[in-house]
Short mmCIF file of C-alpha atoms and ligand atoms in Angstrom, two decimals:
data_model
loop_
_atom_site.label_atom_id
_atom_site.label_comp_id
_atom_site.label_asym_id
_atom_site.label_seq_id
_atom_site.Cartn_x
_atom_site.Cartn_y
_atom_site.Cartn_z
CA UNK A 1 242.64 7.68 33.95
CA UNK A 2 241.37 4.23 33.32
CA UNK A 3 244.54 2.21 33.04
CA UNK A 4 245.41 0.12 35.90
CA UNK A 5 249.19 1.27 35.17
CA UNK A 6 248.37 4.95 35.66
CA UNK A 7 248.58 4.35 39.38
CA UNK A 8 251.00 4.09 42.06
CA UNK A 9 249.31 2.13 44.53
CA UNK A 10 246.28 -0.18 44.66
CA UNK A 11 245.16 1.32 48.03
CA UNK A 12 246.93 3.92 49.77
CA UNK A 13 246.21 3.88 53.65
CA UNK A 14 247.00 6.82 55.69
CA UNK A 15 247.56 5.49 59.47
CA UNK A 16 249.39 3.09 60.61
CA UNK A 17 247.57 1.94 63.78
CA UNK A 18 245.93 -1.05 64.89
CA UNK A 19 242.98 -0.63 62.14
CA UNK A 20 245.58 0.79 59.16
CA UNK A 21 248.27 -1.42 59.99
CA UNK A 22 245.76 -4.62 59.70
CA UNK A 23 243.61 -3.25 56.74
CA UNK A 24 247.32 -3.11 55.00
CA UNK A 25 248.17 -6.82 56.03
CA UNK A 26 244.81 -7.76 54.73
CA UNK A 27 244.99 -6.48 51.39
CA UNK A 28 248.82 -7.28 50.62
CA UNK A 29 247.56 -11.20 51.41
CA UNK A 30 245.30 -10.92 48.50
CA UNK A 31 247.74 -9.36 46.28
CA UNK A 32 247.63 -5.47 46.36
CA UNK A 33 249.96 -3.04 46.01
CA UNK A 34 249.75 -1.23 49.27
CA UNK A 35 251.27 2.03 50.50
CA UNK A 36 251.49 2.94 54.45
CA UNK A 37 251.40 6.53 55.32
CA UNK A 38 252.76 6.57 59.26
CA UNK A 39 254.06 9.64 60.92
CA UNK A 40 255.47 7.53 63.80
CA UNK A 41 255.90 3.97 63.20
CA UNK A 42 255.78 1.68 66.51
CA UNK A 43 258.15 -0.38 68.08
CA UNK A 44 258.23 -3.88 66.81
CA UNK A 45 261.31 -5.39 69.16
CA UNK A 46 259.08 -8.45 70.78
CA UNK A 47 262.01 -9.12 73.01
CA UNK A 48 262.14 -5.46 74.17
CA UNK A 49 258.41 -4.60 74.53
CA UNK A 50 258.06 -7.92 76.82
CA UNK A 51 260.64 -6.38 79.49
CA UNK A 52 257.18 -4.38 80.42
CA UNK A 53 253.18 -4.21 80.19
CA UNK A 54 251.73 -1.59 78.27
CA UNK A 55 248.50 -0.04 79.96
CA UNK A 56 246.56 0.09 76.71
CA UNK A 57 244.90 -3.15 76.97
CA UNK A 58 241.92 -4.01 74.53
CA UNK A 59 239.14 -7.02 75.01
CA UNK A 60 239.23 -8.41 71.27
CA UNK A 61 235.94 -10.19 70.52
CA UNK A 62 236.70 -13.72 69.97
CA UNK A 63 235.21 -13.51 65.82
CA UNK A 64 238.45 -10.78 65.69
CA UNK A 65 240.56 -12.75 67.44
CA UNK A 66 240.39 -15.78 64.58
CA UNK A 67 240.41 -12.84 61.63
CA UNK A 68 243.99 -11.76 63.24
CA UNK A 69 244.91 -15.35 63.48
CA UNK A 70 244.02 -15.89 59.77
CA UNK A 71 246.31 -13.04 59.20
CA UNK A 72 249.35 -14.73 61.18
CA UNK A 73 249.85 -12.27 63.93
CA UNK A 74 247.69 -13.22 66.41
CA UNK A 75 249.97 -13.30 70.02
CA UNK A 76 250.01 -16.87 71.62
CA UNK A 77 252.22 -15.13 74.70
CA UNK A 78 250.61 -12.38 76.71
CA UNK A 79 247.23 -12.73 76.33
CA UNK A 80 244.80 -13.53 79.21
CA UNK A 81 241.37 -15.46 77.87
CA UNK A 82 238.23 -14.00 79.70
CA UNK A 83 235.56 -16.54 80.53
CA UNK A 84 233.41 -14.69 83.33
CA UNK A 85 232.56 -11.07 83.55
CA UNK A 86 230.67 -9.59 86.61
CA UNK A 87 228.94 -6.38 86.23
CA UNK A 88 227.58 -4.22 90.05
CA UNK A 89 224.68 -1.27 89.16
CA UNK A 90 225.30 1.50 91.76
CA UNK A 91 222.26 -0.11 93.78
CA UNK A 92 221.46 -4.02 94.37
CA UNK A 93 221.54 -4.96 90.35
CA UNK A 94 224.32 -7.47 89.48
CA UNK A 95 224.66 -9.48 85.88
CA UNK A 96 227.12 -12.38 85.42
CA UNK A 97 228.50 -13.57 81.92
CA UNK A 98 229.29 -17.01 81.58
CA UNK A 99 231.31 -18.57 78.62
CA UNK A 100 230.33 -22.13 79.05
CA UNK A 101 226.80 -21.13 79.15
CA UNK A 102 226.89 -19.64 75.34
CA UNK A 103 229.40 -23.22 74.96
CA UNK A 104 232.18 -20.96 73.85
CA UNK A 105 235.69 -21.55 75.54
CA UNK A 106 235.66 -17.48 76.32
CA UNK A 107 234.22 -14.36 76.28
CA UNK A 108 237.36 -12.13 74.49
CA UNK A 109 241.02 -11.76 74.96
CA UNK A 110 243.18 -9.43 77.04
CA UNK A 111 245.84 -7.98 75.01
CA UNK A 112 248.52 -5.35 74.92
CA UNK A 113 248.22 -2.50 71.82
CA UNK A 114 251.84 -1.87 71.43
CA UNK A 115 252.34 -6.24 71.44
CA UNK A 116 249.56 -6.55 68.90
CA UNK A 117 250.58 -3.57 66.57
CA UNK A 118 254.32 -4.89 66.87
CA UNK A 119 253.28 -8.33 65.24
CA UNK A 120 251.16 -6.31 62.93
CA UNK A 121 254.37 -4.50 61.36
CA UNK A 122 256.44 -7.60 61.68
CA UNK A 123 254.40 -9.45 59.32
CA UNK A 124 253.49 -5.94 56.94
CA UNK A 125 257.57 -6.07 56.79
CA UNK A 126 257.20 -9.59 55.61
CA UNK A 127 254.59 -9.37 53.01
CA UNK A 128 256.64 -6.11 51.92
CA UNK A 129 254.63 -3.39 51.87
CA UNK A 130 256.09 0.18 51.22
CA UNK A 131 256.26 2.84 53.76
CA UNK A 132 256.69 6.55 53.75
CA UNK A 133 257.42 7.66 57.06
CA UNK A 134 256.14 11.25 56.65
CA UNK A 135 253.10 13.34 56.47
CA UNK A 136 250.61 14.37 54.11
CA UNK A 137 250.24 17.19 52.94
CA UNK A 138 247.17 17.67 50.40
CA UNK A 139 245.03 15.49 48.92
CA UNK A 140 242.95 15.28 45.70
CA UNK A 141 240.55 13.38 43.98
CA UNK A 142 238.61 13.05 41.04
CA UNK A 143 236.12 10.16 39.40
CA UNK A 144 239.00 7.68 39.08
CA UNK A 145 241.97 8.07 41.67
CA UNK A 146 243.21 10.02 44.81
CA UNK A 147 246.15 11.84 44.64
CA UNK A 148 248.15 12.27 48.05
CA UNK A 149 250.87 14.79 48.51
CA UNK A 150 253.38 14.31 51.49
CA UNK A 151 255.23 16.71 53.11
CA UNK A 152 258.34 16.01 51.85
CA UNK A 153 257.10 16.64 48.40
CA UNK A 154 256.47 13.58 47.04
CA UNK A 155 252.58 12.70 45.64
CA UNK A 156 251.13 9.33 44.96
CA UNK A 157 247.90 8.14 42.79
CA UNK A 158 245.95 5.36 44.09
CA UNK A 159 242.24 3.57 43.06
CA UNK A 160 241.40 4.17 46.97
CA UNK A 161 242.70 6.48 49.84
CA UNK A 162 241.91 5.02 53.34
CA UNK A 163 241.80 7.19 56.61
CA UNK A 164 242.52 5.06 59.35
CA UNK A 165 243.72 8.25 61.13
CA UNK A 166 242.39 7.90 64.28
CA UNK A 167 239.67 10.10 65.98
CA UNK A 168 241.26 13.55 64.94
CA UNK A 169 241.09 12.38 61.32
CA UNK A 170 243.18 14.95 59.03
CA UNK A 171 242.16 12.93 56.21
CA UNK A 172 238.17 13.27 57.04
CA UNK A 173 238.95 17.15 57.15
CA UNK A 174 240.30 17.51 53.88
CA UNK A 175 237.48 15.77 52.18
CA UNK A 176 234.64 18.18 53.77
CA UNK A 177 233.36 14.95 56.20
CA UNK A 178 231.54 16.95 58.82
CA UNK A 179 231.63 14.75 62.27
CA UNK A 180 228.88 14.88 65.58
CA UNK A 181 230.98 14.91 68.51
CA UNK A 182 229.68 14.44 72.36
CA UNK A 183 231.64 14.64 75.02
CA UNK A 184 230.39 13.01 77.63
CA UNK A 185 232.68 15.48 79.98
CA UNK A 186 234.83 11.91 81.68
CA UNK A 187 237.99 11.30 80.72
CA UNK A 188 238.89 7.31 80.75
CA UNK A 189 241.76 6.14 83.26
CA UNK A 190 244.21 3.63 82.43
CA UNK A 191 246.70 1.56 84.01
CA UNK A 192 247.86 -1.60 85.45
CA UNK A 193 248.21 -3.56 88.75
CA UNK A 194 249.17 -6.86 90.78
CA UNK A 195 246.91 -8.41 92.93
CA UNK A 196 247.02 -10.30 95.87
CA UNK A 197 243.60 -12.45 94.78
CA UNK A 198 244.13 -14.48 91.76
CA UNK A 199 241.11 -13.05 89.01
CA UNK A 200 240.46 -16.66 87.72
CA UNK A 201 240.08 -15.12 83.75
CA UNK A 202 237.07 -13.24 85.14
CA UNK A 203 236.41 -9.25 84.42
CA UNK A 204 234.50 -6.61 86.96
CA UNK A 205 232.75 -4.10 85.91
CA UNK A 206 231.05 -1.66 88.80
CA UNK A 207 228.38 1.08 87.61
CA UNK A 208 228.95 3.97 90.26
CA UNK A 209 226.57 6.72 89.38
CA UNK A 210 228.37 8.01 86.55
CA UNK A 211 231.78 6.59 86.98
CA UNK A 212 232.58 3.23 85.80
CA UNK A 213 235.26 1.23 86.73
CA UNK A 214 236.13 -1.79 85.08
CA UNK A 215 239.23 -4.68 86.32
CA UNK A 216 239.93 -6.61 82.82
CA UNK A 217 242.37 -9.61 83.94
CA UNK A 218 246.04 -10.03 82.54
CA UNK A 219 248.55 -12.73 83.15
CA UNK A 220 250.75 -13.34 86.05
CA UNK A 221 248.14 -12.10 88.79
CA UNK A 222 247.46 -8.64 86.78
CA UNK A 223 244.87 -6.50 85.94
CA UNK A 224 244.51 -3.73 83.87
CA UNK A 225 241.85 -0.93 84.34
CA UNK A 226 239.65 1.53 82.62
CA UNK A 227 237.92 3.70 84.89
CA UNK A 228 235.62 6.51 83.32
CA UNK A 229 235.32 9.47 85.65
CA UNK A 230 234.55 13.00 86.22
CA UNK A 231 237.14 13.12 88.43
CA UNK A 232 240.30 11.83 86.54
CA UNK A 233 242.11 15.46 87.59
CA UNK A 234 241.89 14.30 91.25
CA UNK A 235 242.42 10.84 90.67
CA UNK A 236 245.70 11.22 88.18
CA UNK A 237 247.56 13.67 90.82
CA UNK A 238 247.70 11.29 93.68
CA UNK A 239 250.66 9.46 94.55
CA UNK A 240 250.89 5.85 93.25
CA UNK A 241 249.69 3.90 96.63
CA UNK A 242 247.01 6.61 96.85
CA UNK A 243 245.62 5.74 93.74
CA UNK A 244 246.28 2.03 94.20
CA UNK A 245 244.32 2.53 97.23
CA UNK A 246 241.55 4.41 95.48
CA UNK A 247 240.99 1.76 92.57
CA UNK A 248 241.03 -1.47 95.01
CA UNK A 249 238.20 0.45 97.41
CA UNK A 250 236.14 1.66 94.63
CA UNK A 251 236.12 -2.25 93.33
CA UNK A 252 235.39 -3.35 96.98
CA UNK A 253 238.46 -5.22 97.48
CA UNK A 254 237.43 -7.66 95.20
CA UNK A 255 240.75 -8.98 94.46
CA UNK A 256 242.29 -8.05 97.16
CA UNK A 257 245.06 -4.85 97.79
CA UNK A 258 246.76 -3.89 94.20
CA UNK A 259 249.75 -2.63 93.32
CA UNK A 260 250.49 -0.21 90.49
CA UNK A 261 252.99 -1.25 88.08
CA UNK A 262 252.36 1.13 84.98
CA UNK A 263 252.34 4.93 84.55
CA UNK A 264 248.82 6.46 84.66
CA UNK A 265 247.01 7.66 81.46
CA UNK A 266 244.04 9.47 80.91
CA UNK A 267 241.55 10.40 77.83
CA UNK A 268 239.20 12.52 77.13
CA UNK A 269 236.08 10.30 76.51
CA UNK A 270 234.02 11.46 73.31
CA UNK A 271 230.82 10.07 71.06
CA UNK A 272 232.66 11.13 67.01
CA UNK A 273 229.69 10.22 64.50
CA UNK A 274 230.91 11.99 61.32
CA UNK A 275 227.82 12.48 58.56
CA UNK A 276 229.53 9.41 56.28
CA UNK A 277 232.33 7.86 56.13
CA UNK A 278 232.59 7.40 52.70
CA UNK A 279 233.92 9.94 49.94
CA UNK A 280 234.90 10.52 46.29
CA UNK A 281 237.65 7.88 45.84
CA UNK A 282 237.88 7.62 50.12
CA UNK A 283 236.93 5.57 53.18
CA UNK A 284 237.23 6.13 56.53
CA UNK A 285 238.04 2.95 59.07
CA UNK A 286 238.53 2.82 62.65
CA UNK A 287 238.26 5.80 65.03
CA UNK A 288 238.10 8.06 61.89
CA UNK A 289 235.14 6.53 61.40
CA UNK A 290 233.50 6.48 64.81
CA UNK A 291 234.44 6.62 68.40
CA UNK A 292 232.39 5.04 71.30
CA UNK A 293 232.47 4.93 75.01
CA UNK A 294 235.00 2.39 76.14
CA UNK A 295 232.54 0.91 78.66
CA UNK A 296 231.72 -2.17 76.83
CA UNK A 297 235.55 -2.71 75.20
CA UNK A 298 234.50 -2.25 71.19
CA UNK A 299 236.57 0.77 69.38
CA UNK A 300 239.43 -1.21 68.55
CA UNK A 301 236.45 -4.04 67.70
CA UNK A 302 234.77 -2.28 65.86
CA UNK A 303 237.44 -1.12 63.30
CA UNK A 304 238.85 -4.56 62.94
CA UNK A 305 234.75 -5.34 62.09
CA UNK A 306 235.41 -1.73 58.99
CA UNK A 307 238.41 -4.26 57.86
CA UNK A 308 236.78 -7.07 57.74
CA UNK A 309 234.11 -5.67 55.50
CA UNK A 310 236.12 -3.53 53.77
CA UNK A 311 238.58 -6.15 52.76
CA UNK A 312 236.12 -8.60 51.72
CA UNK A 313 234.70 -5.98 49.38
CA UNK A 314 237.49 -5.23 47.62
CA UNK A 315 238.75 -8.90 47.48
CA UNK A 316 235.78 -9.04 44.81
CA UNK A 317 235.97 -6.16 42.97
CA UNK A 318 238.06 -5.04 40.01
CA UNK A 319 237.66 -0.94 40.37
CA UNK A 320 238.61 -1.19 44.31
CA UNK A 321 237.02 2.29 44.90
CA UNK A 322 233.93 2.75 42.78
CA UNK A 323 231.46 4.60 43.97
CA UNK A 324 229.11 1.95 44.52
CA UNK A 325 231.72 -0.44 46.36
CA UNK A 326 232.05 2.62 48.84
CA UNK A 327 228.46 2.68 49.32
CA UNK A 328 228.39 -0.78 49.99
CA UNK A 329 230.43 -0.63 52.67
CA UNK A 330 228.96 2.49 54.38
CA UNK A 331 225.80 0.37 54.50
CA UNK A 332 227.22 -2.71 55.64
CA UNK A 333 228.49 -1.10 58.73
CA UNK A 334 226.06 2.18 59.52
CA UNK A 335 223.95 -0.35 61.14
CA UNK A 336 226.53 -2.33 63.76
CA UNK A 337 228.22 1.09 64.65
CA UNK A 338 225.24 3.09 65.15
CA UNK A 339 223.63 0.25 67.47
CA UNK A 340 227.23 -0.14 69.51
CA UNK A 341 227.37 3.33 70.05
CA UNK A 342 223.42 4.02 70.95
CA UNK A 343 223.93 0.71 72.98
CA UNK A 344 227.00 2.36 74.82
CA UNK A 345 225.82 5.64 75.01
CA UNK A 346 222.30 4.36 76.35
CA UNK A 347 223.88 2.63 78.91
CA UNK A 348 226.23 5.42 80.09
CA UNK A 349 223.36 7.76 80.30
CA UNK A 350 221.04 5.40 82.29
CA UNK A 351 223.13 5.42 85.07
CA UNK A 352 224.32 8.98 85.19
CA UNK A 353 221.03 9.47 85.60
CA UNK A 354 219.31 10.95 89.08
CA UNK A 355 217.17 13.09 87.80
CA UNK A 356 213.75 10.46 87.89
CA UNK A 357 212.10 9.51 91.12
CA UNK A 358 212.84 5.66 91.19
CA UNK A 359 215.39 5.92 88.55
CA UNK A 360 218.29 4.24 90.41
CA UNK A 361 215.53 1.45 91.66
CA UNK A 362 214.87 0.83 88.29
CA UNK A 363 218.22 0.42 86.74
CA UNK A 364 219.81 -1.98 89.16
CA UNK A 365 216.07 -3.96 89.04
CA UNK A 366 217.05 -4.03 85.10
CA UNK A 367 220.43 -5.36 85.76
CA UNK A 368 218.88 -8.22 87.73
CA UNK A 369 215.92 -9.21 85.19
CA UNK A 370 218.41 -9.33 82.48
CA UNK A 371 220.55 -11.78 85.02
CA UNK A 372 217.25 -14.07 85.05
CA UNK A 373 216.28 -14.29 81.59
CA UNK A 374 218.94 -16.33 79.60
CA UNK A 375 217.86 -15.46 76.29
CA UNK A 376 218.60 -11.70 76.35
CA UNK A 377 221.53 -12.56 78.39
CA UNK A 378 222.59 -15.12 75.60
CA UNK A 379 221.67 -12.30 73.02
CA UNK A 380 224.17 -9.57 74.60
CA UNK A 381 227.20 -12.03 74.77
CA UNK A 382 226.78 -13.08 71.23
CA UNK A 383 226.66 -9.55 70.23
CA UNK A 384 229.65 -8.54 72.34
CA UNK A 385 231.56 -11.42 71.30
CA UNK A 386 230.70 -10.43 67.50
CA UNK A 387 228.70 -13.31 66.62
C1 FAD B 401 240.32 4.53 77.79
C2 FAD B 401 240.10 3.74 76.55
C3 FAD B 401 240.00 2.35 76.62
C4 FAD B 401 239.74 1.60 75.47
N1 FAD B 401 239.58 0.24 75.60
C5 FAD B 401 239.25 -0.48 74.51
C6 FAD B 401 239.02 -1.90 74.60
O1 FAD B 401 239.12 -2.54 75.65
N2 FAD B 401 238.66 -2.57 73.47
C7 FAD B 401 238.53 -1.92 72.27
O2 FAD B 401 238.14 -2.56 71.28
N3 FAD B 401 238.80 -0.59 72.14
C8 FAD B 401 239.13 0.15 73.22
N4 FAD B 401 239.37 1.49 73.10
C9 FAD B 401 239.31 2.12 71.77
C10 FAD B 401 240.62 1.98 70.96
O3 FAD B 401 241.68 2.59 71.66
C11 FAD B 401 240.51 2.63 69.59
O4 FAD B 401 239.27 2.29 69.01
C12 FAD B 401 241.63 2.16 68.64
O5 FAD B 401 242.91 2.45 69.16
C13 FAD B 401 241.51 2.85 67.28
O6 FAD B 401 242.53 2.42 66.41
P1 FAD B 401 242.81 3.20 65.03
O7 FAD B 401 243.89 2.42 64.35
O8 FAD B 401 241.54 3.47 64.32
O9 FAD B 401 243.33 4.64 65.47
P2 FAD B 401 244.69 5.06 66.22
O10 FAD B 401 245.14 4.00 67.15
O11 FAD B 401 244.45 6.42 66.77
O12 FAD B 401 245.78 5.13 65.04
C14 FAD B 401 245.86 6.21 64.15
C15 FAD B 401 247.26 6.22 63.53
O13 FAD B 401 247.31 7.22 62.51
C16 FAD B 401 248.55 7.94 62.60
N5 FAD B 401 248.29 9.26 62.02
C17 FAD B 401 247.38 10.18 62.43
N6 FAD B 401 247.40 11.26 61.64
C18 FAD B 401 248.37 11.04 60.70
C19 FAD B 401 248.87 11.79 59.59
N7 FAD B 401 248.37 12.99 59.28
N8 FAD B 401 249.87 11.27 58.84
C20 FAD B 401 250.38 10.03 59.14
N9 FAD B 401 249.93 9.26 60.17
C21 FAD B 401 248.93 9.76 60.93
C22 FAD B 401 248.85 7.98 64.10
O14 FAD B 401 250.22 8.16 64.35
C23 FAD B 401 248.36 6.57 64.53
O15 FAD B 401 249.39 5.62 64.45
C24 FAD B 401 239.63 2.25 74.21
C25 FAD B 401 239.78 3.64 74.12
C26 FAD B 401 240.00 4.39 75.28
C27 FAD B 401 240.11 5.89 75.15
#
C-alpha cells in the first residue's frame, strides 16, 4: 500500500469540534481530501444562534485569532476585545495586565463556542469536505494507512487518522495511548450575566483560597464567568437571583449587581496528560491530547496551537503520516503543553495551599512583585497572548 490511489481520504479526522472542525478547514485550503467523522454536528443557523448567548465563552489568544481569520471564519459580530485584566490573591496581592503597555491593541477575544464552530462548518460546507454523520466503530492500522470502520458498516483508508475527540478520546483508547489524569476535585461553573457597571473590555480574576472566579467581558454590558469551586453542588442548586447574588459578592461588587441570563453549567475540572500523543499512522489534537485547568483560558488555545503545527507539517510533506512527521509534531508541542499545564497547575496549587506557615503572605507578596517588575509581567502576556 504505496499508491496514493489506494486511499480514501488524505486525512481522516474523527471529531468535529472546535480543534477537528478547524484542523479540517485547514487542510482542505491546501488541497486535501478530507473526511469528518461527527456524531452530532452543531448548529450553523447564524441568524438563529444570535437570538441568544451561549455560556461557553473562550479567551482566543490574539496569534489564534489572525490563524482563524486567515482561514475566513473569524466572527466580526459578537466578540468583545479584552485590553485590561485584573487579577486579586486571597490576601493583599493584586496584578494588572495592560495591552498598550506590550503596544498590542488587546490582550484576547471573548467569543461564543457554538458562534465560532457555526462559522467553522459554514465554511467546511464551502470548501466541500465530506461528512459521515455516524460513529466509529474499529480502527486499524498498519506501516502505511489507517483503516476506520463506522458503525453503520462502512470503513475508510486514509495516510493519517486524527483524534480530535475531545478529553474522553475513543480514538486514544483504541490505539493503547495510556493517559495521567488529576482531578483536581472542582468542577468549573459557567454562565452569563448583565451588569449594571459597564466592564470597559477589562477581565477579573479573584484567587479565593482554592476557588477562582473569573468575570471575562462580553458585549452589550455582559459578562460571562468561570468559577472553579469545590462547591459547584451548592452553588448550581440555588435559585437564579441566589446565585446572581453569590457571583456579584464573591467579585466584590465590582461591576455592580448582575443578572443571570443563561442556564448554569458545570464540569468536572481534570489535568489529562496521556504518555504520547502520537501513534502508528495517528495523532491526537485538542483535548485528546491534553486538558488543563481553565484558570488561565488556554484548552481551546492550545489545540488551535496542535493545528497550527500540525497543518504546517503536513503542508510540506508528501507521506502526510510518516512516522517521522508524527514525531515531529509530538516534539514541537510536548514542550508548550507541558509548560501551560505545569504553569496552570502550579498556580492552582499555590493558592489552595494552607498548609505552610506564611504561605498565604507569600503568595499575594508574589502577586505584587510580579505587578512591579515589567519584564516578567511583559514575559507572561506575551506567553498568554501566544507570542
Ligand atoms: C469551564 C471551562 C472553561 C473553559 N474556558 C476556556 C477558555 O476560556 N479558553 C480556552 O481556550 N479553553 C477553555 N476551555 C477548554 C475548552 O473547552 C476545550 O479545550 C475545547 O473545547 C476542546 O475542543 P476539542 O475540539 O478538542 O474537543 P471537544 O470540544 O470536546 O470536541 C470533540 C468532538 O468530538 C466528537 N466526538 C467525540 N467522540 C466521537 C466519536 N466516537 N465519534 C464521532 N464524534 C465524536 C464530539 O461530539 C465533539 O464534537 C474551558 C474548559 C472548561 C471545562
Amino acid at each position: 500500500m504505496s499508491s496514493k490511489q489506494q486511499y480514501d481520504f488524505d486525512v481522516i479526522i474523527l471529531g468535529g469540534g472546535l480543534v477537528g472542525a478547524t484542523l479540517a478547514l485547514a487542510l482542505l485550503q491546501q488541497g486535501k481530501k478530507v473526511l469528518l467523522l461527527e456524531k452530532k454536528p452543531p448548529k450553523t443557523n447564524l441568524g438563529s444562534l444570535s437570538q441568544a448567548w451561549d455560556a461557553r465563552i473562550y479567551a482566543v489568544s490574539p496569534t489564534n485569532q489572525q490563524f482563524l481569520n486567515k482561514l475566513g471564519v473569524w466572527p466580526e459580530e459578537r466578540v468583545q476585545a479584552v485590553n485590561r485584566m485584573q487579577v486579586y490573591g486571597d490576601g493583599h496581592g493584586h496584578i494588572s495586565f495592560d495591552a498598550a503597555s506590550v503596544n498590542v491593541p488587546c490582550l484576547n477575544y471573548m467569543l461564543e463556542n457554538r458562534y465560532l464552530l457555526a462559522k467553522i462548518w459554514l465554511a467546511l460546507a464551502e470548501n466541500g469536505v465530506t461528512i459521515a454523520e455516524s460513529r466509529a466503530q474499529s480502527v486499524k492500522t498498519d506501516v502505511w494507512s489507517a483503516q476506520i470502520t463506522l458503525e453503520n458498516g462502512k470503513s475508510y483508508r486514509s495516510q493519517l487518522l486524527v483524534g480530535a475527540d475531545g478529553a474522553n478520546s475513543w480514538l486514544r483508547e483504541q490505539v493503547g495511548i495510556e493517559v495521567g489524569a488529576f482531578p483536581y476535585q472542582q468542577q468549573g461553573i459557567v454562565a452569563n450575566f448583565s451588569t449594571v457597571k459597564p466592564h470597559h473590555g477589562c477581565a477579573y480574576q479573584w484567587f479565593r483560597g482554592g476557588d477562582i472566579l473569573a468575570y471575562l467581558p462580553l458585549p452589550q454590558q455582559q459578562i460571562s464567568i468561570v468559577w472553579s469551586t469545590s462547591d459547584a453542588e451548592k452553588l448550581t442548586m440555588l435559585a437564579g437571583e441566589d446565585f446572581a447574588r453569590q457571583v456579584a459578592q464573591a467579585g466584590h461588587y465590582t461591576l455592580g449587581e448582575l443578572t443571570l441570563t443563561t442556564p448554569v453549567f458545570a464540569f468536572e475540572l481534570i489535568k489529562r496528560q496521556p504518555k504520547t500523543v502520537i501513534s502508528q499512522r495517528v495523532a491526537l489534537i485538542g483535548d485528546a491530547a491534553h486538558t488543563v485547568h481553565p484558570l488561565a483560558g488556554q484548552g481551546v488555545n492550545l489545540g488551535f496551537a496542535d493545528v497550527q503545527c500540525l497543518s504546517n507539517l503536513l503542508a510540506q510533506s508528501s507521506d502526510i503520516g510518516s512516522w517521522s512527521l508524527l514525531k515531529q509534531y509530538q516534539r514541537s508541542r510536548l514542550l508548550a503543553v507541558r509548560m501551560m499545564q505545569q504553569g496552570c497547575d502550579g498556580l492552582f496549587r499555590l493558592f489552595a495551599n494552607d498548609d505552610l506557615p506564611g504561605i498565604g503572605w507569600l503568595r499575594n507578596q508574589g502577586l505584587n512583585m510580579v505587578d512591579c517588575s515589567g519584564m516578567i509581567k511583559n514575559r507572561l502576556i506575551r506567553q498568554a497572548m501566544g507570542l
